[in-house]
Amino acid sequence: MKINGVKGMNDILPAAVGRWQEIEQVAREVFALHGYREVRTPVVEPYALYARGVGEATDIVTKEMYVFEDKGEEKLALRPEGTAGTVRAYIEHGAHVEGPQKWFYVGPMFRRERPQKGRYRQFHQIGVEAFGIAEPDIDVEQIAMLADLFRRLGVAPVVHVNSVGDAACRPAYLEELRGWLRERAAVLCADCRERTERNPLRVLDCKVPSCQPVLAEAPRLLERLCDGCRAHFAAVRQGLDDLGVAYQVNPRLVRGLDYYVRTAYEFTSDALGSQSAVAGGGRYDGLVETLGGQPTPGIGFGMGEERLALILEAAGRPVPRTVPEVFFVSADDTGRREAMRRAAELRRAGVACDLDARGGKLARQFKQAERVGARYAVVIGGNEASSGQAKLKDMATREEAPVALSGLVARFRPTPA
Ligand code: HAM
């Protein structure tokens, strides 16, 4: 019986993986340039971490998490996002004693959502978290860093920024918003009505067309920020202007996780259709304390690798592929032995090469050389093995040139940078 993979959980096959490697390599370079260091945390954490960290009333915790009991002992969850686990590790290892920390991570996350383009049940995030800095310059640096990451990959998603207030200004606003929404319950969708009670801020995120004109008129938190939040947001905007980062202020930008205060931001692209956010993040100054640590400000983002891959594909960016420089084609057994030796020699010198270990007909070996994208082929038979002279065939132009087998390393060895 054939067994297929789990719905919404994808294989990334070798033909596609070059895209992922490129994304991750560029991200690592950009993070290193900004002083972010990698952290690796488990994909399984206590359920309570997300209930308390992400929020008991969020869709992620109530509907989307994969939750299970470990032999009836502990309630665990597959991580739906990276922030809570990273904060747990930060606290557990007392990282605050080392001063402000900038960490990044790359890995799979799990949410039991309805799969569609750009939305999967296992997806991959590249995320960063900066701990211990309350000042707006870190917000600016982080948003500019993410913009730079995209720029290096040749794309430019739209940057949306907002302030979602803090404990000083948000509670009064939420009450005002809830009252306003209740008065309009009759013209809002069932989801909005339910969220009005459970999580009124999320109503602003509703995508149902008939709710749009109503919600466009909703009271705005941005106009009701306390002095501290207003000054912080103004400084973030000023800093982005200074660095020449283009952005839009989006007063209806709200995030699906409860931990955010002050700065919230998202990068969106039309190439993604309805799941338009390729990255999202913001400030979470109370989270470390909520999860049992010292009061510590924090800010981070998560970027969806699948979504970024879709954007790069839509932009026509080719999938990078590593190909062998040389493919050895053997005409007979003696040739095979010589090809194996020469291939080993080239590989030791750092030159990627390959051969068809099945041997067999020349035409089939050439076919394989084409499939793997080899740049050159060298045919070796008994004659070539004994004379040490062979022909080097350029696979693209089909031109042939004589080559000494003993000169292959010198010909192909990568020049030191
Ligand atoms: P989030 O907005 O829930 O934030 O997710 C961040 C990104 O992950 C999204 O913009 C999207 O690209 C990708 N993503 C989310 N769900 C899916 C899915 N089902 N399929 C494919 N891609 C998806 C967070 O997770 C926060 N932890 C970000 C953060 C870090 N905030 C502060 N620090």
Coordinates of C-alpha atoms and ligand atoms in Angstrom, one line a residue:
M1 CA 0.0 0.0 0.0
K2 CA 1.3 3.4 -0.9
I3 CA 1.4 5.9 1.9
N4 CA 1.4 9.6 1.1
G5 CA 2.7 12.5 3.2
V6 CA 0.5 14.4 5.6
K7 CA -1.8 17.0 4.0
G8 CA -0.3 20.5 4.1
M9 CA 3.2 19.1 4.9
N10 CA 5.4 19.3 1.9
D11 CA 8.5 17.6 0.6
I12 CA 11.2 19.9 -0.7
L13 CA 12.8 17.9 -3.4
P14 CA 16.4 18.4 -4.7
A15 CA 15.2 20.3 -7.8
A16 CA 13.6 23.0 -5.5
V17 CA 16.0 22.9 -2.6
G18 CA 18.5 25.3 -4.2
R19 CA 15.9 28.1 -3.7
W20 CA 15.8 27.3 0.0
Q21 CA 19.5 27.1 0.4
E22 CA 19.9 30.5 -1.3
I23 CA 17.3 32.1 0.9
E24 CA 18.9 30.7 4.1
Q25 CA 22.4 31.6 2.9
V26 CA 21.4 35.2 2.2
A27 CA 19.6 35.4 5.5
R28 CA 22.6 34.1 7.4
E29 CA 24.9 36.7 5.7
V30 CA 22.6 39.6 6.5
F31 CA 22.1 38.4 10.1
A32 CA 25.9 38.1 10.6
L33 CA 26.3 41.7 9.3
H34 CA 23.9 42.9 11.9
G35 CA 25.2 40.9 14.9
Y36 CA 22.5 38.2 15.1
R37 CA 23.7 34.8 16.2
E38 CA 21.9 31.5 15.6
V39 CA 19.9 29.6 18.3
R40 CA 18.4 26.2 17.8
T41 CA 15.5 25.2 20.1
P42 CA 13.3 22.0 20.0
V43 CA 10.3 21.7 17.8
V44 CA 8.3 20.4 20.8
E45 CA 7.6 22.6 23.8
P46 CA 5.2 22.4 26.8
Y47 CA 1.7 23.4 25.7
A48 CA 1.5 25.9 28.5
L49 CA 4.3 27.9 26.9
Y50 CA 2.1 28.8 23.9
A51 CA -1.1 29.2 25.9
R52 CA 0.6 31.7 28.1
G53 CA 3.1 33.2 25.5
V54 CA 1.1 33.4 22.3
G55 CA -2.3 33.8 24.0
E56 CA -5.1 31.6 25.1
A57 CA -7.6 33.4 22.9
T58 CA -5.6 33.4 19.7
D59 CA -6.6 31.2 16.7
I60 CA -3.1 29.7 16.9
V61 CA -3.6 28.3 20.4
T62 CA -7.4 27.5 20.2
K63 CA -7.6 26.0 16.8
E64 CA -4.3 25.4 15.0
M65 CA -1.8 23.8 17.4
Y66 CA -0.8 20.2 17.2
V67 CA -1.2 19.2 20.9
F68 CA -0.5 15.8 22.3
E69 CA 0.2 14.1 25.6
D70 CA 3.6 12.5 26.1
K71 CA 2.5 9.0 27.4
G72 CA -0.2 10.7 29.5
E73 CA 2.4 12.7 31.5
E74 CA 2.8 16.1 30.0
K75 CA 0.8 18.2 27.6
L76 CA 3.1 19.1 24.7
A77 CA 2.7 21.0 21.4
L78 CA 4.5 21.2 18.1
R79 CA 5.8 24.7 17.9
P80 CA 3.4 27.0 15.9
E81 CA 6.0 29.8 15.9
G82 CA 9.5 30.6 17.1
T83 CA 9.2 33.4 19.6
A84 CA 7.9 31.6 22.7
G85 CA 10.5 28.9 22.5
T86 CA 13.3 31.3 22.0
V87 CA 12.1 33.4 24.9
R88 CA 11.9 30.3 27.0
A89 CA 15.5 29.4 26.1
Y90 CA 16.6 33.0 26.8
I91 CA 15.2 32.8 30.3
E92 CA 16.1 29.2 31.1
H93 CA 19.8 29.9 30.3
G94 CA 20.0 33.2 32.0
A95 CA 21.1 34.9 28.8
H96 CA 20.2 38.4 30.2
V97 CA 23.4 38.5 32.2
E98 CA 25.3 38.9 28.9
G99 CA 23.6 42.2 28.0
P100 CA 21.4 42.7 25.0
Q101 CA 21.1 39.6 22.7
K102 CA 20.3 39.3 19.1
W103 CA 19.4 35.8 18.0
F104 CA 18.0 34.2 14.9
Y105 CA 16.6 30.8 14.0
V106 CA 15.6 28.8 11.0
G107 CA 13.3 25.8 11.1
P108 CA 9.9 24.2 10.7
M109 CA 6.7 25.4 12.4
F110 CA 3.4 23.6 12.6
R111 CA -0.2 25.0 12.4
R112 CA -3.2 23.0 11.6
E113 CA -4.7 25.6 9.1
R114 CA -6.7 24.9 6.0
P115 CA -3.9 24.4 3.4
Q116 CA -3.9 26.7 0.3
K117 CA -1.3 28.5 -1.7
G118 CA 1.2 30.0 0.8
R119 CA -0.5 28.3 3.8
Y120 CA 0.7 25.0 5.0
R121 CA 0.6 22.8 8.1
Q122 CA 4.3 22.4 8.3
F123 CA 6.0 25.6 7.1
H124 CA 9.4 27.1 7.7
Q125 CA 10.3 30.3 9.3
I126 CA 13.5 32.3 9.4
G127 CA 13.1 34.5 12.5
V128 CA 15.0 36.9 14.7
E129 CA 14.6 38.1 18.3
A130 CA 16.4 41.0 19.9
F131 CA 16.3 41.0 23.7
G132 CA 17.1 43.8 26.2
I133 CA 16.6 46.9 24.0
A134 CA 13.6 49.1 24.6
E135 CA 14.8 52.0 22.4
P136 CA 13.2 52.5 18.9
D137 CA 16.6 52.2 17.1
I138 CA 16.5 48.4 17.3
D139 CA 13.0 48.4 15.7
V140 CA 14.4 50.6 12.9
E141 CA 17.6 48.4 12.5
Q142 CA 15.5 45.2 12.4
I143 CA 13.0 46.5 9.8
A144 CA 15.8 47.9 7.6
M145 CA 17.7 44.6 8.0
L146 CA 14.7 42.6 6.7
A147 CA 14.2 45.1 3.8
D148 CA 17.9 44.5 3.0
L149 CA 17.5 40.8 3.0
F150 CA 14.7 41.0 0.4
R151 CA 16.7 43.5 -1.7
R152 CA 19.6 41.1 -1.9
L153 CA 17.2 38.5 -3.2
G154 CA 16.0 41.0 -5.9
V155 CA 12.5 41.6 -4.5
A156 CA 10.8 44.4 -2.6
P157 CA 7.7 43.6 -0.6
V158 CA 5.7 46.4 0.8
V159 CA 6.6 47.4 4.4
H160 CA 3.6 48.1 6.7
V161 CA 4.1 49.5 10.2
N162 CA 1.8 50.3 13.0
S163 CA 1.7 50.8 16.7
V164 CA -0.6 48.5 18.7
G165 CA -0.1 50.5 21.9
D166 CA 0.7 49.1 25.3
A167 CA -0.8 48.5 28.7
A168 CA -1.2 52.2 29.3
C169 CA -3.3 53.0 26.2
R170 CA -4.7 49.7 24.7
P171 CA -7.2 48.6 27.4
A172 CA -9.3 51.7 27.1
Y173 CA -9.1 51.5 23.3
L174 CA -10.2 47.8 23.3
E175 CA -13.3 48.7 25.4
E176 CA -14.1 51.6 23.0
L177 CA -13.6 49.3 20.0
R178 CA -15.7 46.5 21.5
G179 CA -18.6 48.9 22.2
W180 CA -18.4 50.3 18.7
L181 CA -18.3 46.8 17.1
R182 CA -21.3 45.6 19.2
E183 CA -23.3 48.5 17.8
R184 CA -22.6 47.3 14.3
A185 CA -22.9 43.5 15.0
A186 CA -25.8 43.2 12.6
V187 CA -23.7 44.2 9.6
L188 CA -20.6 42.2 10.5
C189 CA -19.8 38.6 9.7
A190 CA -20.2 35.8 12.2
D191 CA -16.4 35.7 12.7
C192 CA -16.2 39.4 13.5
R193 CA -19.1 39.1 16.0
E194 CA -17.3 36.2 17.8
R195 CA -14.0 38.1 17.8
T196 CA -15.6 41.2 19.1
E197 CA -16.0 39.4 22.4
R198 CA -12.9 37.2 22.3
N199 CA -10.2 39.4 20.6
P200 CA -11.6 42.7 19.3
L201 CA -8.3 43.9 17.7
R202 CA -8.4 40.9 15.4
V203 CA -11.7 42.1 13.9
L204 CA -9.8 44.8 12.2
D205 CA -8.0 42.1 10.2
C206 CA -11.2 40.6 8.7
K207 CA -10.9 40.0 5.0
V208 CA -14.7 39.6 4.3
P209 CA -15.6 42.2 1.6
S210 CA -18.9 43.2 3.2
C211 CA -17.1 44.0 6.5
Q212 CA -14.6 46.3 4.8
P213 CA -16.6 49.6 4.5
V214 CA -17.8 49.2 8.1
L215 CA -14.3 48.5 9.6
A216 CA -12.7 51.3 7.6
E217 CA -14.6 53.6 9.9
A218 CA -13.6 51.9 13.2
P219 CA -11.9 54.0 15.9
R220 CA -8.1 53.9 15.5
L221 CA -5.7 53.0 18.2
L222 CA -3.0 55.1 16.4
E223 CA -5.0 58.2 17.3
R224 CA -5.3 57.1 20.9
L225 CA -1.8 56.2 21.8
C226 CA -0.3 57.3 25.1
D227 CA 2.6 59.7 25.1
G228 CA 5.2 57.0 25.4
C229 CA 3.8 54.9 22.5
R230 CA 3.3 58.0 20.4
A231 CA 6.9 59.1 20.9
H232 CA 8.2 55.6 20.2
F233 CA 6.3 55.3 17.0
A234 CA 7.4 58.7 15.8
A235 CA 11.1 57.7 16.5
V236 CA 10.6 54.5 14.5
R237 CA 9.2 56.4 11.6
Q238 CA 12.0 59.0 11.8
G239 CA 14.6 56.3 11.9
L240 CA 13.2 54.5 8.8
D241 CA 13.1 57.8 7.0
D242 CA 16.7 58.5 7.9
L243 CA 17.8 55.1 6.5
G244 CA 15.7 55.6 3.3
V245 CA 13.4 52.5 4.0
A246 CA 10.1 53.0 2.3
Y247 CA 7.1 52.0 4.3
Q248 CA 3.4 52.6 4.8
V249 CA 1.7 53.4 8.1
N250 CA -1.2 50.9 8.3
P251 CA -3.5 51.7 11.2
R252 CA -5.4 48.4 10.7
L253 CA -2.4 46.2 10.9
V254 CA -2.9 43.9 13.8
R255 CA -1.0 40.7 14.5
G256 CA -2.4 37.2 15.2
L257 CA -0.4 36.8 18.4
D258 CA -1.2 38.4 21.7
Y259 CA 2.3 39.4 22.9
Y260 CA 2.8 42.5 20.8
V261 CA 3.1 46.1 22.1
R262 CA 4.0 49.3 20.3
T263 CA 5.7 48.5 17.0
A264 CA 4.0 45.9 14.8
Y265 CA 5.1 45.4 11.2
E266 CA 4.5 43.2 8.2
F267 CA 6.0 42.8 4.7
T268 CA 3.5 41.9 2.0
S269 CA 3.5 40.9 -1.6
D270 CA 0.8 40.8 -4.3
A271 CA 2.5 37.6 -5.6
L272 CA 1.0 35.7 -2.6
G273 CA -2.7 36.3 -3.3
S274 CA -4.8 36.3 -0.1
Q275 CA -1.9 35.1 2.1
S276 CA -0.1 38.2 1.4
A277 CA 2.3 38.5 4.4
V278 CA 5.8 37.1 3.8
A279 CA 7.1 38.3 7.1
G280 CA 5.6 39.8 10.3
G281 CA 6.8 40.9 13.6
G282 CA 6.9 43.5 16.3
R283 CA 7.8 44.4 19.9
Y284 CA 6.8 42.2 22.8
D285 CA 8.2 44.0 25.9
G286 CA 6.1 42.1 28.5
L287 CA 6.6 38.5 27.1
V288 CA 9.9 37.6 28.9
E289 CA 8.3 38.6 32.2
T290 CA 5.0 36.8 31.4
L291 CA 7.1 33.6 30.8
G292 CA 8.9 33.9 34.2
G293 CA 12.0 36.0 33.3
Q294 CA 13.3 39.4 34.4
P295 CA 11.4 42.3 32.8
T296 CA 13.1 42.5 29.4
P297 CA 12.0 44.3 26.2
G298 CA 12.1 42.3 23.0
I299 CA 11.4 42.6 19.3
G300 CA 11.5 40.2 16.4
F301 CA 10.0 38.9 13.2
G302 CA 9.2 35.6 11.5
M303 CA 9.5 35.2 7.7
G304 CA 7.8 32.4 5.9
E305 CA 10.3 30.6 3.6
E306 CA 7.6 29.0 1.5
R307 CA 6.0 32.4 0.8
L308 CA 9.4 33.9 0.0
A309 CA 10.1 31.0 -2.4
L310 CA 6.7 31.8 -4.1
I311 CA 7.6 35.4 -4.5
L312 CA 11.0 34.6 -6.0
E313 CA 9.4 32.2 -8.4
A314 CA 6.9 34.8 -9.4
A315 CA 9.7 37.3 -10.0
G316 CA 11.3 34.8 -12.4
R317 CA 14.5 34.3 -10.3
P318 CA 16.1 31.1 -11.4
V319 CA 16.5 28.3 -8.8
P320 CA 20.3 28.0 -8.1
R321 CA 21.7 24.6 -8.7
T322 CA 25.1 23.1 -8.0
V323 CA 26.3 21.2 -11.0
P324 CA 29.4 19.0 -11.6
E325 CA 32.2 20.8 -13.4
V326 CA 33.3 17.5 -15.0
F327 CA 31.5 14.3 -15.9
F328 CA 33.6 11.3 -16.6
V329 CA 32.2 9.0 -19.3
S330 CA 33.9 5.6 -19.5
A331 CA 34.3 3.6 -22.7
D332 CA 35.3 0.3 -21.0
D333 CA 36.4 -1.2 -17.7
T334 CA 39.9 0.1 -17.8
G335 CA 38.5 3.5 -18.6
R336 CA 36.1 3.2 -15.6
R337 CA 39.0 2.5 -13.2
E338 CA 40.9 5.5 -14.5
A339 CA 37.8 7.7 -14.3
M340 CA 37.2 6.6 -10.7
R341 CA 40.8 7.6 -9.8
R342 CA 40.6 10.9 -11.7
A343 CA 37.3 11.8 -10.1
A344 CA 38.7 11.1 -6.6
E345 CA 41.7 13.3 -7.5
L346 CA 39.5 16.2 -8.7
R347 CA 37.2 16.0 -5.6
R348 CA 40.2 16.1 -3.3
A349 CA 41.2 19.4 -5.1
G350 CA 37.7 20.8 -4.5
V351 CA 36.3 20.3 -8.0
A352 CA 32.7 18.9 -8.2
C353 CA 32.6 16.0 -10.6
D354 CA 30.5 13.0 -11.3
L355 CA 30.2 9.8 -13.3
D356 CA 27.6 7.2 -14.0
A357 CA 28.5 4.4 -11.7
R358 CA 26.4 2.0 -13.7
G359 CA 28.8 2.3 -16.6
G360 CA 27.2 0.9 -19.8
K361 CA 26.5 2.6 -23.1
L362 CA 28.2 5.9 -23.9
A363 CA 24.9 7.5 -25.0
R364 CA 23.3 6.7 -21.7
Q365 CA 26.3 8.1 -19.8
F366 CA 26.1 11.3 -21.9
K367 CA 22.4 11.5 -21.2
Q368 CA 23.2 11.4 -17.4
A369 CA 25.9 14.1 -17.8
E370 CA 23.2 16.3 -19.4
R371 CA 20.6 15.5 -16.7
V372 CA 23.0 16.5 -13.9
G373 CA 23.9 19.7 -15.8
A374 CA 27.7 18.9 -16.1
R375 CA 29.7 21.6 -17.8
Y376 CA 32.3 19.3 -19.4
A377 CA 32.5 15.6 -20.2
V378 CA 35.7 13.6 -20.5
V379 CA 35.6 10.3 -22.2
I380 CA 38.1 7.7 -20.9
G381 CA 38.7 4.3 -22.4
G382 CA 41.7 2.0 -22.3
N383 CA 43.5 4.1 -24.9
E384 CA 43.1 7.3 -23.0
A385 CA 44.1 5.6 -19.7
S386 CA 47.4 4.4 -21.2
S387 CA 48.2 7.6 -23.2
G388 CA 47.1 10.0 -20.5
Q389 CA 45.4 12.1 -23.2
A390 CA 41.7 12.5 -23.6
K391 CA 39.1 14.9 -25.0
L392 CA 37.3 17.5 -23.0
K393 CA 33.8 18.1 -24.4
D394 CA 32.0 21.4 -23.6
M395 CA 28.5 20.2 -22.9
A396 CA 26.9 23.5 -24.0
T397 CA 28.8 24.2 -27.2
R398 CA 29.6 20.5 -28.0
E399 CA 33.2 21.6 -28.8
E400 CA 35.9 19.2 -28.0
A401 CA 39.5 20.0 -27.1
P402 CA 42.4 17.7 -26.1
V403 CA 43.3 17.5 -22.5
A404 CA 46.0 15.7 -20.4
L405 CA 44.3 13.7 -17.6
S406 CA 47.2 14.8 -15.3
G407 CA 46.3 18.4 -16.1
L408 CA 42.6 18.2 -15.1
V409 CA 43.2 19.4 -11.5
A410 CA 45.2 22.4 -12.6
R411 CA 42.6 23.2 -15.3
F412 CA 39.6 23.1 -12.9
R413 CA 40.9 23.8 -9.4
P414 CA 39.0 26.7 -8.0
T415 CA 41.2 29.8 -7.8
P416 CA 41.5 30.9 -4.2
A417 CA 39.4 34.0 -3.4
Ligands
HAM1 P1 3.3 35.2 12.2 O1 2.9 36.4 11.5 O2 2.3 34.3 12.8 O3 4.4 35.6 13.3 O4 4.2 34.3 11.1 C1 5.3 34.9 10.5 C2 5.3 34.5 9.0 O5 5.3 33.0 8.9 C3 4.1 34.9 8.2 O6 4.3 36.2 7.7 C4 4.2 33.9 7.1 O7 5.1 34.3 6.1 C5 4.7 32.6 7.7 N1 3.5 31.7 8.1 C6 2.7 31.8 9.1 N2 1.8 30.8 9.1 C7 2.1 30.1 7.9 C8 1.5 29.0 7.3 N3 0.5 28.3 7.8 N4 2.0 28.5 6.1 C9 3.1 29.2 5.6 N5 3.7 30.3 6.1 C10 3.2 30.7 7.3 C11 5.1 34.8 14.1 O8 5.1 33.6 14.0 C12 5.9 35.5 15.1 N6 6.6 34.5 16.0 C13 6.9 36.5 14.5 C14 7.7 37.2 15.5 C15 8.9 36.9 15.9 N7 7.3 38.2 16.2 C16 8.2 38.6 17.1 N8 9.2 37.8 16.9

